[in-house]
Short mmCIF file of N, CA and C in Angstrom, two decimals:
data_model
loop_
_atom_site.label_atom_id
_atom_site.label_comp_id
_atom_site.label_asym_id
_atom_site.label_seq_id
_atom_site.Cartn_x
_atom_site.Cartn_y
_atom_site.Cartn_z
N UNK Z 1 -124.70 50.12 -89.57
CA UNK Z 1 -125.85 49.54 -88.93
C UNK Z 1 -126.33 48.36 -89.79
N UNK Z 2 -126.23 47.20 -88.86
CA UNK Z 2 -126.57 46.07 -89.96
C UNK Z 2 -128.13 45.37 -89.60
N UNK Z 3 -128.71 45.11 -91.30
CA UNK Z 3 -129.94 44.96 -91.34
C UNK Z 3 -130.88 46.34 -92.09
N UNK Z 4 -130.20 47.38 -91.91
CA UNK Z 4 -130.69 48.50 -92.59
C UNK Z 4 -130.59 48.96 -94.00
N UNK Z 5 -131.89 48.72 -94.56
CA UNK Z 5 -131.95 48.72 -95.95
C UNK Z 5 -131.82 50.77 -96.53
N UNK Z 6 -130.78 50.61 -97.09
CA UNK Z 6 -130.01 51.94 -97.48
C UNK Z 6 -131.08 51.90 -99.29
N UNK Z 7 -131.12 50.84 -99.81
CA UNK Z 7 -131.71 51.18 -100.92
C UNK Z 7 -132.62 49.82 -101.45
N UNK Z 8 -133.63 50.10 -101.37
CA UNK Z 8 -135.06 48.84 -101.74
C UNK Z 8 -135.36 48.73 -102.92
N UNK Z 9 -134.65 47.44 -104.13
CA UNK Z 9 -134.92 47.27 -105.27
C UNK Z 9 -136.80 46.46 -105.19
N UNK Z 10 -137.20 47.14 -105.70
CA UNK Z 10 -138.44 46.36 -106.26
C UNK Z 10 -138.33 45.21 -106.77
N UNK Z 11 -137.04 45.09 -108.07
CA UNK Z 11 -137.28 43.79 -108.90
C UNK Z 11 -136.39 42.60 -108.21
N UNK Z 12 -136.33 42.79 -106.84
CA UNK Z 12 -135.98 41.44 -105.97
C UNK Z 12 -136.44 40.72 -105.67
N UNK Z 13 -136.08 39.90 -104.99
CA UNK Z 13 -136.95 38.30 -104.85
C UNK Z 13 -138.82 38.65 -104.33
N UNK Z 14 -138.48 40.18 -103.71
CA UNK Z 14 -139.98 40.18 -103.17
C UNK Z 14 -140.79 40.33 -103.94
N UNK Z 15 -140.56 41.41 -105.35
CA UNK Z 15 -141.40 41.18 -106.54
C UNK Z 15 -141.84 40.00 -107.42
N UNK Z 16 -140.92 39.08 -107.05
CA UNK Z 16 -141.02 37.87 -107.96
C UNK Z 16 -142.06 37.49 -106.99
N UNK Z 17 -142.41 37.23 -105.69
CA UNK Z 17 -142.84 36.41 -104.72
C UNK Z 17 -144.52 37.22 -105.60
N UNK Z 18 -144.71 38.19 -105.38
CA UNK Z 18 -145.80 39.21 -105.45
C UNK Z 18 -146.48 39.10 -106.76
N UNK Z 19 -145.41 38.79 -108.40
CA UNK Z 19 -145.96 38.35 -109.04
C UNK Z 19 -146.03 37.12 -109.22
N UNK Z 20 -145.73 36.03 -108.52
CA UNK Z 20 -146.14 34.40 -108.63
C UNK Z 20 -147.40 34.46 -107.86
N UNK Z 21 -147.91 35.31 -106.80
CA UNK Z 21 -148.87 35.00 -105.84
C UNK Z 21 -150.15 35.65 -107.17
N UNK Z 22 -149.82 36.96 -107.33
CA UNK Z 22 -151.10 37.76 -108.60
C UNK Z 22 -151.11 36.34 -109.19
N UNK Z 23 -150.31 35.80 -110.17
CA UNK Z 23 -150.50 34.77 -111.17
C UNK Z 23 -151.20 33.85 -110.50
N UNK Z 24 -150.97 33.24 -109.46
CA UNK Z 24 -151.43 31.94 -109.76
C UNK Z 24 -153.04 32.50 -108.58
N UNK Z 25 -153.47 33.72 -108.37
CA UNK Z 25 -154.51 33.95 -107.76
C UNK Z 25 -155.68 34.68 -108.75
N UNK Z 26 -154.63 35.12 -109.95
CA UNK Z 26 -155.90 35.97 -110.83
C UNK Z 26 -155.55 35.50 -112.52
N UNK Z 27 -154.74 34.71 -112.96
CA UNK Z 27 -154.73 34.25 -113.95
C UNK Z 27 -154.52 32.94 -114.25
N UNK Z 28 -154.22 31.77 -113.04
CA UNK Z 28 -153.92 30.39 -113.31
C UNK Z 28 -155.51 29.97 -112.81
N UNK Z 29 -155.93 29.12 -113.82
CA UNK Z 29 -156.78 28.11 -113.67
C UNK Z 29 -156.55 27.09 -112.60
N UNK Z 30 -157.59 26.34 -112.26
CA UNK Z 30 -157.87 25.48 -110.96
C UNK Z 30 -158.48 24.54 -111.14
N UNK Z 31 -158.21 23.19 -111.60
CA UNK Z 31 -159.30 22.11 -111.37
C UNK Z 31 -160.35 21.76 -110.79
N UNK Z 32 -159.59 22.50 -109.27
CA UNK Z 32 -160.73 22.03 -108.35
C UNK Z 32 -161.25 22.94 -108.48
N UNK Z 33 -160.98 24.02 -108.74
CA UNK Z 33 -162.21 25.08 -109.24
C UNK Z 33 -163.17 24.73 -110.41
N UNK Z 34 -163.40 23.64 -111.12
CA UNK Z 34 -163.95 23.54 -112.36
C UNK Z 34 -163.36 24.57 -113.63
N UNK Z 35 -161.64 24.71 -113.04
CA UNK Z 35 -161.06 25.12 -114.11
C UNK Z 35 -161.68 27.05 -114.37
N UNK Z 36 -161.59 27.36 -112.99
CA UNK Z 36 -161.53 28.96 -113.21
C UNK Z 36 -160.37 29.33 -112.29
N UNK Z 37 -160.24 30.50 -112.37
CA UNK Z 37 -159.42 31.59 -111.57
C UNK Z 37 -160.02 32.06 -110.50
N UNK Z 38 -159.13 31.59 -109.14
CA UNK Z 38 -159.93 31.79 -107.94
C UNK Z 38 -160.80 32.96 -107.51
N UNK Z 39 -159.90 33.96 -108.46
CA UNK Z 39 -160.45 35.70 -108.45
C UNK Z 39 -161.50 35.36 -108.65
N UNK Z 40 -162.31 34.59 -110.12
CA UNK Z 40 -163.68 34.32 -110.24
C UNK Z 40 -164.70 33.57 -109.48
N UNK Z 41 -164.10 32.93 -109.06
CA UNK Z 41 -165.22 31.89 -107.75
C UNK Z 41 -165.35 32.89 -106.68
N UNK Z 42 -164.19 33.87 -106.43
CA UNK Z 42 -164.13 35.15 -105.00
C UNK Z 42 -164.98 35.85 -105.49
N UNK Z 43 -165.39 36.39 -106.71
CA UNK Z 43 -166.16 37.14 -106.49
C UNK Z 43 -167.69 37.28 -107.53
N UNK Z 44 -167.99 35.42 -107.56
CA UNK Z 44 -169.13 35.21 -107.66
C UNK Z 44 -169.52 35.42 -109.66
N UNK Z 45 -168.27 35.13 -110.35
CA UNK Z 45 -168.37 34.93 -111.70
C UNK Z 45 -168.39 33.51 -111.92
N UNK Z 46 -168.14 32.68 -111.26
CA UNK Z 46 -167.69 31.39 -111.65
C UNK Z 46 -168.87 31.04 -111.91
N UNK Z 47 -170.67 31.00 -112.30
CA UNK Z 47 -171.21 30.31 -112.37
C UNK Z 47 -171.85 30.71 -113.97
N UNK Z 48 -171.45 32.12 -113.61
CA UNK Z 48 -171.78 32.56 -115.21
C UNK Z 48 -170.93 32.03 -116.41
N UNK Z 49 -169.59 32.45 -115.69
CA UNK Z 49 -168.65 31.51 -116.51
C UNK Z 49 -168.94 29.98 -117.08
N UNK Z 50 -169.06 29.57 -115.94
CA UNK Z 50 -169.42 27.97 -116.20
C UNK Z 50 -170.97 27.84 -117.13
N UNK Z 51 -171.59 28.64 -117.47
CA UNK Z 51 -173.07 28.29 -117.81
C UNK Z 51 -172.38 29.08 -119.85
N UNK Z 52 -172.06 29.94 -119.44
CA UNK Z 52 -171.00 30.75 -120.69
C UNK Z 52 -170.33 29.40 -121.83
N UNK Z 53 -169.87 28.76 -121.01
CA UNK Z 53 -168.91 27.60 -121.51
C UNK Z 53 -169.37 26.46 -122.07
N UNK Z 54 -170.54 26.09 -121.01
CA UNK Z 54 -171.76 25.29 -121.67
C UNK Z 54 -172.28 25.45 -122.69
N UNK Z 55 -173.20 26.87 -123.17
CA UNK Z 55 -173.73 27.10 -124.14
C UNK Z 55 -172.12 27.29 -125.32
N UNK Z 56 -171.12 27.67 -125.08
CA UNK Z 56 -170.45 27.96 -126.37
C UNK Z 56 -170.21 26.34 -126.65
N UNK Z 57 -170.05 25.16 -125.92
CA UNK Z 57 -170.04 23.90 -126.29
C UNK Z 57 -170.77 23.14 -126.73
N UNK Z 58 -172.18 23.17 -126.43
CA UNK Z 58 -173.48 23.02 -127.18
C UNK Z 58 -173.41 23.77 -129.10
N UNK Z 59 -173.27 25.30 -128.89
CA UNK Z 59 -172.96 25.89 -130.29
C UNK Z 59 -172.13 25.21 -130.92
N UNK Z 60 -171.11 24.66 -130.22
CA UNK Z 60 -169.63 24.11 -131.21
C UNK Z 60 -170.12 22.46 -131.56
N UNK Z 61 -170.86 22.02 -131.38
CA UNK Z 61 -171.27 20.63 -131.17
C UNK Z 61 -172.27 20.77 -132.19
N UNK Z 62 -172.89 21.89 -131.96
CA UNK Z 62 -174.37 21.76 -133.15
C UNK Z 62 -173.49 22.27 -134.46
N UNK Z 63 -172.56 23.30 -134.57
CA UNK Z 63 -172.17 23.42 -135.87
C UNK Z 63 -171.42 22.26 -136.06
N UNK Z 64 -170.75 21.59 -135.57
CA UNK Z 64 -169.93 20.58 -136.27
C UNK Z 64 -170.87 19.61 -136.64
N UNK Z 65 -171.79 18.70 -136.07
CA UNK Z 65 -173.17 18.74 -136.95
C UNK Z 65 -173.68 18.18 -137.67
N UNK Z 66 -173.94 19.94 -138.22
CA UNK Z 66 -174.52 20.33 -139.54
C UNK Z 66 -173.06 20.13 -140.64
N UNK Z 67 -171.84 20.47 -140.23
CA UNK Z 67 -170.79 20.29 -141.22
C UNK Z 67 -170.65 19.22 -141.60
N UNK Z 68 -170.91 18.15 -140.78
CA UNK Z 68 -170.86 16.79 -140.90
C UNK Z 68 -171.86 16.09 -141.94
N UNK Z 69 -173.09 16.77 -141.36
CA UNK Z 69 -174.15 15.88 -142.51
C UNK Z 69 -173.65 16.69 -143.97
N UNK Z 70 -173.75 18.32 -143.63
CA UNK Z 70 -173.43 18.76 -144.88
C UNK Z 70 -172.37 17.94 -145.99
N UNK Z 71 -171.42 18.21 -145.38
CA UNK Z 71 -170.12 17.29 -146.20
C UNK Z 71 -170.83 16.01 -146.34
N UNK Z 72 -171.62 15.39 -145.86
CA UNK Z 72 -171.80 13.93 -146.33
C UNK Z 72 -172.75 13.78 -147.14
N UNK Z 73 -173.89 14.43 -147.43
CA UNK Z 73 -174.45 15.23 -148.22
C UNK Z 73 -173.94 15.62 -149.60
N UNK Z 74 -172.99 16.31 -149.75
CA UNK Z 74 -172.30 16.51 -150.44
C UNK Z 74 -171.65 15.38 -151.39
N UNK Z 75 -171.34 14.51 -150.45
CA UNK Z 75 -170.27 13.11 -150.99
C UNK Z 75 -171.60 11.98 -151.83
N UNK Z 76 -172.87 12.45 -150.80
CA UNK Z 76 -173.53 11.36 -151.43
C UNK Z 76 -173.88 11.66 -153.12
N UNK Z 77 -174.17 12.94 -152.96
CA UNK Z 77 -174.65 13.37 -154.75
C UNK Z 77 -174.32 13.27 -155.58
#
């Protein structure tokens, strides 16, 4: 009988299809998403995220800084 699947490997092309779709739906980033994972815009993280990202860039901006004057500070004495 042809067409009748006698034995169904999982790790065939259909698994590959199943993990490219997971990947690029719950772990690839999106530009047009402002650079999240669609999973997060679906289910309403994307703004925390985005406000998350802000403040750790503000923190990284204010310590570099203070390292800056520090070290120059330093050079002047």
């Amino acid at each position: 009988m042809q067409g009748r699947f006698d034995s169904y490997s999982v790790n065939g092309p259909l698994w590959a299809d199943v993990t490219h779709v997971n990947y690029y739906n719950h772990e690839r980033y999106h530009e047009l998403l402002d650079n999240l994972v669609p999973e997060a815009v679906f289910y309403g993280r994307g703004e925390a995220i985005l406000k998350q990202r802000k403040l750790i860039k503000q923190n990284t901006f204010a310590m570099q800084r203070q390292m800056h004057y520090a070290n120059h500070m330093k050079k002047r004495t």
